[in-house]
GROMACS .gro file of C-alpha atoms in nm:
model
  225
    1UNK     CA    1  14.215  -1.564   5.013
    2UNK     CA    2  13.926  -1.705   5.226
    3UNK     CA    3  13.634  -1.835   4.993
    4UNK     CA    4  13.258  -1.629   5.027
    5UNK     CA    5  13.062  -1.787   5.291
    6UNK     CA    6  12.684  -1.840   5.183
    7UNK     CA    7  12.618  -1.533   5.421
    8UNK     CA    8  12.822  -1.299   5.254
    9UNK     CA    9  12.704  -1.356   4.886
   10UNK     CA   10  12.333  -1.274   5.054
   11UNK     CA   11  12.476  -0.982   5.214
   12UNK     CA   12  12.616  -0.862   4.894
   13UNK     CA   13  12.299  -0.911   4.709
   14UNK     CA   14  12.041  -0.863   4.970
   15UNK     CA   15  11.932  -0.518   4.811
   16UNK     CA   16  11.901  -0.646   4.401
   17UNK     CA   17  11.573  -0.769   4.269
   18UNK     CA   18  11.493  -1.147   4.206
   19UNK     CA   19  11.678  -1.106   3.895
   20UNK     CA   20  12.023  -0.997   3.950
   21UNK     CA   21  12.033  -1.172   4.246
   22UNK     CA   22  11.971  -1.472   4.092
   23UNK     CA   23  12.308  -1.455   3.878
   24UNK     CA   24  12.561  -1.502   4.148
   25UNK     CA   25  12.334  -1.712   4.426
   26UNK     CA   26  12.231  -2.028   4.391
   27UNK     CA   27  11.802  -2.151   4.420
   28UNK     CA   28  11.893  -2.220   4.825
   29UNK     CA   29  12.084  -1.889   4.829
   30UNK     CA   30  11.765  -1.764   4.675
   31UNK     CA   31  11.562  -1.906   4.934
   32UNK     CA   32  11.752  -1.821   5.235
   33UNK     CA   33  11.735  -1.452   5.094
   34UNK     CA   34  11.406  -1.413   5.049
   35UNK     CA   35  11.385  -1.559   5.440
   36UNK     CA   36  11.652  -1.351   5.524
   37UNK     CA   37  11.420  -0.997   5.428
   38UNK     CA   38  11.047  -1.121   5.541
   39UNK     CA   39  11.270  -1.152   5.941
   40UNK     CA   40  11.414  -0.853   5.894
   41UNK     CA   41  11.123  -0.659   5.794
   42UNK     CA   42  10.931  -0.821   6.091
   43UNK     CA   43  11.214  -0.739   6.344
   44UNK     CA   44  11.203  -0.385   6.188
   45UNK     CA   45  10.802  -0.391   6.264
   46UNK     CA   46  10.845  -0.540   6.592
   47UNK     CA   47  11.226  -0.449   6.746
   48UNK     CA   48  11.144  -0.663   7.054
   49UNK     CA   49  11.005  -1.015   6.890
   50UNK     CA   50  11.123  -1.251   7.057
   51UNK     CA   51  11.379  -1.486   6.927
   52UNK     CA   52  11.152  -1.816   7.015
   53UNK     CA   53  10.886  -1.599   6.782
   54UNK     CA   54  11.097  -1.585   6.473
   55UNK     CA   55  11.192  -1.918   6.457
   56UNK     CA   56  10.830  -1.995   6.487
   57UNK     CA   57  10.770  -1.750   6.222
   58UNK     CA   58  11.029  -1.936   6.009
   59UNK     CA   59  10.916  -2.298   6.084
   60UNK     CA   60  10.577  -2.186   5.923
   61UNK     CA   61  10.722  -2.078   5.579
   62UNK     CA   62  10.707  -1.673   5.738
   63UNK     CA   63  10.331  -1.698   5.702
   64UNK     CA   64  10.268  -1.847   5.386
   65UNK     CA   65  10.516  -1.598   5.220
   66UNK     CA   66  10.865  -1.861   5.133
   67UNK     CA   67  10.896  -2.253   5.257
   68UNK     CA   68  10.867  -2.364   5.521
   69UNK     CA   69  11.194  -2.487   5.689
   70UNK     CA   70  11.353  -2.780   6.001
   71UNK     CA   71  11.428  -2.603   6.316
   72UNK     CA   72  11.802  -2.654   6.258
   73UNK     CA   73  11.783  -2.429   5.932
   74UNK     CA   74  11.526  -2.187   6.074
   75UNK     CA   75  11.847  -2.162   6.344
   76UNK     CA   76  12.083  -2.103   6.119
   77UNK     CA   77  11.867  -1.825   5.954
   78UNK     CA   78  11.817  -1.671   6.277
   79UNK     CA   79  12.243  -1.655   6.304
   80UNK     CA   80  12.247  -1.484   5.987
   81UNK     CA   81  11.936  -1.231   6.057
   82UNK     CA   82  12.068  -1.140   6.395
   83UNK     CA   83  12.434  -1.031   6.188
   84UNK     CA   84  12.219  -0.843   5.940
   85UNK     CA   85  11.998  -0.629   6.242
   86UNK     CA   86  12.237  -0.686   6.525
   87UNK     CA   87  12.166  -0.901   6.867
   88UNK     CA   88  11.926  -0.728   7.064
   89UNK     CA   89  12.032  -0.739   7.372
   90UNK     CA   90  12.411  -0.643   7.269
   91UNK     CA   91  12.273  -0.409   6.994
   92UNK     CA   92  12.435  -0.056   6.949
   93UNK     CA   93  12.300   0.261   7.094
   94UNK     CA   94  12.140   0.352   6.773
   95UNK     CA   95  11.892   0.033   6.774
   96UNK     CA   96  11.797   0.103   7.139
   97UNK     CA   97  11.732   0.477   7.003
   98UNK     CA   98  11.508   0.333   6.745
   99UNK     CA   99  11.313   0.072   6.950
  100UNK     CA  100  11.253   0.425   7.201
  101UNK     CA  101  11.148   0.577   6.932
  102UNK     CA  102  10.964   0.338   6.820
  103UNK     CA  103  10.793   0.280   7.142
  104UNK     CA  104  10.682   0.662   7.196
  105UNK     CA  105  10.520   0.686   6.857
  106UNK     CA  106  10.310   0.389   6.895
  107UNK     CA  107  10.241   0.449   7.321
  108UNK     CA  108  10.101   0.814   7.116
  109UNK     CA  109   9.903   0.651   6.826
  110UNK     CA  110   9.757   0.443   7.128
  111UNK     CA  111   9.658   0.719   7.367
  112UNK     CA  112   9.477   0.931   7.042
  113UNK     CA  113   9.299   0.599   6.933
  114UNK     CA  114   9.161   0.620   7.285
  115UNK     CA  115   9.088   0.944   7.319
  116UNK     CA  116   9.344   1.055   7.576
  117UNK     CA  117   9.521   1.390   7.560
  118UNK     CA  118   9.743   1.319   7.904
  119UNK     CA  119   9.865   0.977   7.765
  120UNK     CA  120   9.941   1.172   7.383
  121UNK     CA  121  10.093   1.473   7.567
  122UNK     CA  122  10.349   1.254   7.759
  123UNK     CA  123  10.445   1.040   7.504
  124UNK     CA  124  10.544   1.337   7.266
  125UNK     CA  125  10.724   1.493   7.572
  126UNK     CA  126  10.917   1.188   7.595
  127UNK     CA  127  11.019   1.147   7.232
  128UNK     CA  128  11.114   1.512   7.248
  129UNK     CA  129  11.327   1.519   7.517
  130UNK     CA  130  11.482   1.210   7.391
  131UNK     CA  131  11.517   1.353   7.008
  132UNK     CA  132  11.657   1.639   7.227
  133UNK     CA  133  11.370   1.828   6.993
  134UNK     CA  134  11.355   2.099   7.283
  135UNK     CA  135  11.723   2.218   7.230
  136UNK     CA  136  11.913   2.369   7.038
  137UNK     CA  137  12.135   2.155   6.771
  138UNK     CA  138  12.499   2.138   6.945
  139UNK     CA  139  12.779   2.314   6.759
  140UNK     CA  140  13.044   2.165   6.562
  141UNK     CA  141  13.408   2.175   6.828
  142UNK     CA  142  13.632   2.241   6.555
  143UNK     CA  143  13.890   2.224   6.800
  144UNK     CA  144  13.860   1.817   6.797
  145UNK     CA  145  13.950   1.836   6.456
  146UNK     CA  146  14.269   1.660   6.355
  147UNK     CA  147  14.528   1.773   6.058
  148UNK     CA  148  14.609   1.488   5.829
  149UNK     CA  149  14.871   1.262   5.976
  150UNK     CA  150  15.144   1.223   5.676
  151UNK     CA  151  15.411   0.972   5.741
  152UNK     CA  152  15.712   1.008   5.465
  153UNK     CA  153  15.846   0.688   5.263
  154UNK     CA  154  15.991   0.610   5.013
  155UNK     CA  155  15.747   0.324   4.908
  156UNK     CA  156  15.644   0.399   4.575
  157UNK     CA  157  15.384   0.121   4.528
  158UNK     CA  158  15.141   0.303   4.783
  159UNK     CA  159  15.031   0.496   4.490
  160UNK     CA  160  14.844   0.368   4.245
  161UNK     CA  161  14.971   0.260   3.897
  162UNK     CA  162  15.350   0.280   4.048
  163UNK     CA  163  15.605   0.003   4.058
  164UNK     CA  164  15.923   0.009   4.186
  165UNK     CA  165  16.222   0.020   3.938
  166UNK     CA  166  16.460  -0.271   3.985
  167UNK     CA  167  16.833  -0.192   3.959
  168UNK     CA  168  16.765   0.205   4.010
  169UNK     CA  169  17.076   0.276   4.056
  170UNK     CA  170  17.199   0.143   3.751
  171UNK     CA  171  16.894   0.312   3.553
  172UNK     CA  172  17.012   0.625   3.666
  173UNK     CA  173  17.359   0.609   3.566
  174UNK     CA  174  17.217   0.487   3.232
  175UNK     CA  175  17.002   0.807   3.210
  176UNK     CA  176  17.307   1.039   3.337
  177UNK     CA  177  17.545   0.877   3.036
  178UNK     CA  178  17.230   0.940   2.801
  179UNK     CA  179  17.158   1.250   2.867
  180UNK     CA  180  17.518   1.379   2.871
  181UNK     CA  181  17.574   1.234   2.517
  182UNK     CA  182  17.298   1.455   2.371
  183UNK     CA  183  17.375   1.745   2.531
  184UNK     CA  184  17.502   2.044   2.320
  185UNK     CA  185  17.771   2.297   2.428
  186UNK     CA  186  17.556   2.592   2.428
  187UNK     CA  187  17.729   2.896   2.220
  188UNK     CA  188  17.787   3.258   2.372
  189UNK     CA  189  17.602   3.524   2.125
  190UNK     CA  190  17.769   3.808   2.125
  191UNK     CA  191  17.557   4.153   2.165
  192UNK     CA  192  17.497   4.306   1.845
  193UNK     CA  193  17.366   4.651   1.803
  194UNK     CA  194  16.973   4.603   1.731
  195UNK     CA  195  16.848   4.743   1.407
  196UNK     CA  196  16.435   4.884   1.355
  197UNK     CA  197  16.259   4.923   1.050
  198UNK     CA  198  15.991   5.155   1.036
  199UNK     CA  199  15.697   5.091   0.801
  200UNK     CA  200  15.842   5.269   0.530
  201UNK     CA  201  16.139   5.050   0.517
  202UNK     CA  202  16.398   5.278   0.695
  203UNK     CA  203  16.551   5.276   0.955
  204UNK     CA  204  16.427   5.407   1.283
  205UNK     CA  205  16.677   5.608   1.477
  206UNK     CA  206  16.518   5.452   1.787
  207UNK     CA  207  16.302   5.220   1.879
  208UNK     CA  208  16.028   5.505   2.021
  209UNK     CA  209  16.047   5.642   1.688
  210UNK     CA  210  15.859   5.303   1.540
  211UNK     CA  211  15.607   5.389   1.833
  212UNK     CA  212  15.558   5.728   1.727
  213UNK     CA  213  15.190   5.805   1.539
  214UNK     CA  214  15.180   5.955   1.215
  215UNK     CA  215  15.297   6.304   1.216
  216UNK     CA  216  15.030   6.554   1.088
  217UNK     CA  217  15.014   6.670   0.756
  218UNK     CA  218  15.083   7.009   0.627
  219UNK     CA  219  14.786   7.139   0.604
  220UNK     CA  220  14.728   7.089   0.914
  221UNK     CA  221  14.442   6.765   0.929
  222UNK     CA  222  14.505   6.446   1.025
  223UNK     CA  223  14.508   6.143   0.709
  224UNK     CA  224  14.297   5.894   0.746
  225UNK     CA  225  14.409   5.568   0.878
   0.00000   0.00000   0.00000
């Protein structure tokens, strides 16, 4: 098993406070960390800073906020920033959508600060067309849709908790023998004629005669049950 890399115990705690953190990195793991999330959150601020810029930014101690580092360090933080937000200029299509994004809000924040209505109007047609804001949300093609692929086996240890059993064979001849040592011959009963009791004790000449109410009195009312 390949041992953690300094990168991927930050990764893993990037997200805790001080605190936890501080219980599985070490002070420079600290450090790097807290380096780690001021370049991030700039680069989140500013998608297109330049890569010259952050190491700048890091040579400084991120403007007074951590310690200021050598430029071989600040280098190596840059490495592990650029994993965390992904390189620019080979980013995936969803940072590109965000730095559009991005780029229309603030090119309409700028055109209201100064007063102009074309320059506000065409940057929220842009970000609308580009949000696709002016159509309607596409439809779900359940016909891409794919059954579950099952593939048989015997392999019992691709389910949880399971081990294979050595010697099966064997085990099941020892079960067979088991087994057919406690089995009992099972004994034929005989049908016998079935006898009904009423409630009074007698016996009924059938069984509807047990499901038969109470037959009415003489004189003609019915007893109380």
């Amino acid at each position: 098993m390949n041992p953690e890399t300094t990168y991927t115990r930050i990764e893993r705690s990037l997200f805790k406070d001080k605190a936890d953190a501080a219980r599985t990195l070490s002070p420079r793991e600290l450090e790097i960390k807290t380096r780690m999330m001021l370049c991030v959150s700039r680069l989140m601020d500013n998608p297109m800073l330049e890569d010259a810029e952050l190491v700048n930014f890091l040579l400084h101690g991120c403007a007074g906020q951590a310690e200021p580092v050598g430029k071989s360090q600040a280098y190596r933080d840059l490495a592990m920033i650029r994993r965390l937000v992904g390189n620019i200029q080979l980013a995936a299509k969803s940072w590109y959508r965000y730095m559009i994004v991005e780029g229309a809000k603030r090119a309409y924040e700028v055109a209201i600060a100064n007063n102009d209505a074309k320059g506000a109007a065409a940057a929220l047609d842009k970000l609308g067309k580009y949000t696709r804001c002016d159509k309607e949300d596409d439809t779900f093609d359940y016909s891409k849709m794919l059954p579950p692929n099952f593939e048989p086996t015997d392999d019992v240890t691709l389910l949880d908790g399971l081990e294979p059993v050595d010697n099966l064979e064997e085990k099941r001849r020892q079960l067979r023998t088991f087994f057919k040592g406690e089995a009992e011959e099972a004994s034929i009963i005989e049908n016998e004629e079935l006898t009904i009791k009423n409630d009074d004790g007698d016996t009924a000449e059938s069984p509807e005669e047990v499901l038969q109410p109470d037959a009415t009195p003489a004189d003609g009312h019915l007893g109380a049950r």
